[in-house]
mmCIF file of C-alpha atoms in Angstrom:
data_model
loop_
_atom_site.group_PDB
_atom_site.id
_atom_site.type_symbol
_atom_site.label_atom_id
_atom_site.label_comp_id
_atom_site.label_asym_id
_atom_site.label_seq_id
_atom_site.Cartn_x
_atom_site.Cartn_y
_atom_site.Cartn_z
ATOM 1 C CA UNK W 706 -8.644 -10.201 25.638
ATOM 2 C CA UNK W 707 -5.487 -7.525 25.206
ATOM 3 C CA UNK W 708 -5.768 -5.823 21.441
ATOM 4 C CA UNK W 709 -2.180 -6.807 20.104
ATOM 5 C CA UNK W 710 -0.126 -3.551 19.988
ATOM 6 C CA UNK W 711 0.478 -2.736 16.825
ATOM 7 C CA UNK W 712 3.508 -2.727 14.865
ATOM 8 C CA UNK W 713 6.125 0.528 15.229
ATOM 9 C CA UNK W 714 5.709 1.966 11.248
ATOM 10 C CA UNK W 715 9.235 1.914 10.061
ATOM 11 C CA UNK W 716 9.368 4.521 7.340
ATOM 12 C CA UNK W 717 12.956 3.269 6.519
ATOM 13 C CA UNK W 718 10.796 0.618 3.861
ATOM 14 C CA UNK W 719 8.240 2.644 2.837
ATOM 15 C CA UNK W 720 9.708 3.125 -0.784
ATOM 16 C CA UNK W 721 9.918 -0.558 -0.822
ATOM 17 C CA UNK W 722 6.587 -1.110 0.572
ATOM 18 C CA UNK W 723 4.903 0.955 -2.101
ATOM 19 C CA UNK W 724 6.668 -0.950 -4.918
ATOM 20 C CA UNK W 725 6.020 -4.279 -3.737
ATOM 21 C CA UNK W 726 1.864 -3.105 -3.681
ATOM 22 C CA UNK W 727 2.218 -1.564 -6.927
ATOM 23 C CA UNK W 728 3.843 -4.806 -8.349
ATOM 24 C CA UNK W 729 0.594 -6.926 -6.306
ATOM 25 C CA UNK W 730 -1.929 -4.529 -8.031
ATOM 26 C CA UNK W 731 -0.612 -5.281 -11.666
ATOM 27 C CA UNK W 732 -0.362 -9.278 -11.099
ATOM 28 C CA UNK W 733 -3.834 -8.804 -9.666
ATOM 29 C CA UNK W 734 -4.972 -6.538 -12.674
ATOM 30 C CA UNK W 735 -3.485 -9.629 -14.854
ATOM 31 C CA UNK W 736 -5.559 -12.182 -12.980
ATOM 32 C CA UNK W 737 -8.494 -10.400 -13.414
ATOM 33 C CA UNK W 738 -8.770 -11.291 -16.792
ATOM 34 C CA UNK W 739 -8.865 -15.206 -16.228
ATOM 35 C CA UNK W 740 -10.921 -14.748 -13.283
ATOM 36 C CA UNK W 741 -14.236 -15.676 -12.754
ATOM 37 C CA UNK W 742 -17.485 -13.365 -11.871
ATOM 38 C CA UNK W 743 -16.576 -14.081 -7.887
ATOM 39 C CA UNK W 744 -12.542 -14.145 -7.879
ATOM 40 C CA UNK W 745 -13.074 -11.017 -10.299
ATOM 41 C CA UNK W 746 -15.047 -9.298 -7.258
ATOM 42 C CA UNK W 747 -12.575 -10.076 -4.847
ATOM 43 C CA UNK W 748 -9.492 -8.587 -7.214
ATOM 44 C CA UNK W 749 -11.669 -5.452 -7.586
ATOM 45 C CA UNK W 750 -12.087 -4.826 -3.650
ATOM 46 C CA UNK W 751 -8.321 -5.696 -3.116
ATOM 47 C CA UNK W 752 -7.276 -3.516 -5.918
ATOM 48 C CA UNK W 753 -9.261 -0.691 -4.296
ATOM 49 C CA UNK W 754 -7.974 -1.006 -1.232
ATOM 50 C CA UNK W 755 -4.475 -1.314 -2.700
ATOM 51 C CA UNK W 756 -5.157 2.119 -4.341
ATOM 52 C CA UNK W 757 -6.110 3.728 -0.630
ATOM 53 C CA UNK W 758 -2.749 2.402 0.150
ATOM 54 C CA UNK W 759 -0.704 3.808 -2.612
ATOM 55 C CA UNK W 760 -1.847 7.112 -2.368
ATOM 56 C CA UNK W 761 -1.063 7.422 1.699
ATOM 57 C CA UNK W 762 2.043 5.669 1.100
ATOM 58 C CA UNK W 763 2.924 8.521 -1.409
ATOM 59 C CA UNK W 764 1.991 10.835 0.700
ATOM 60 C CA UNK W 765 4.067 9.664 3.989
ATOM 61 C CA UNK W 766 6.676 9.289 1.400
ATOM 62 C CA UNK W 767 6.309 13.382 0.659
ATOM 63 C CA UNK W 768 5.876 14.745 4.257
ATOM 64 C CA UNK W 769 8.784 12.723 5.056
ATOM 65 C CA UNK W 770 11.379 14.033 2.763
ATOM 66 C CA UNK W 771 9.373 17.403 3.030
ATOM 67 C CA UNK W 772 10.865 16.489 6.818
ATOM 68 C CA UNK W 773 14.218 15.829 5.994
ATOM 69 C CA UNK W 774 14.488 18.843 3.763
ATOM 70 C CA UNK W 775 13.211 21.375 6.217
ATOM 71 C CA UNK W 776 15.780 19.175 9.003
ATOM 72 C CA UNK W 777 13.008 17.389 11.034
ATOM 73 C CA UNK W 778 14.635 13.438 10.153
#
């Protein structure tokens, strides 16, 4: 069995990509509240994991204009 290769990370969408999880995390955050004791576990891990995601988003977002800036993009 071959380990599909992964996907090039096109930073071109990354703005994009961070909204669109943002906008996920506060439907989720909304769900929570009609959601039972087990769906309400499973919105908690996702939202978690969501946060990991924002915050290296943001940062790839930094470094690369901290790129651009100092002419490396």
């Amino acid at each position: 069995n071959r380990m599909p290769r992964p996907l090039p990370n096109d930073s071109a969408d990354n703005e994009e990509r961070l909204n669109n999880t943002i906008n996920n995390m506060e439907a989720a955050e909304e769900a929570f509240n009609l959601a039972d004791g087990k769906e309400r576990e499973l919105i908690k891990k996702a939202n978690a994991r969501r946060k990991e995601s924002i915050e290296g988003m943001k940062n790839e977002i930094i470094e690369q204009d901290k790129s651009r800036i100092n002419g490396y993009l």
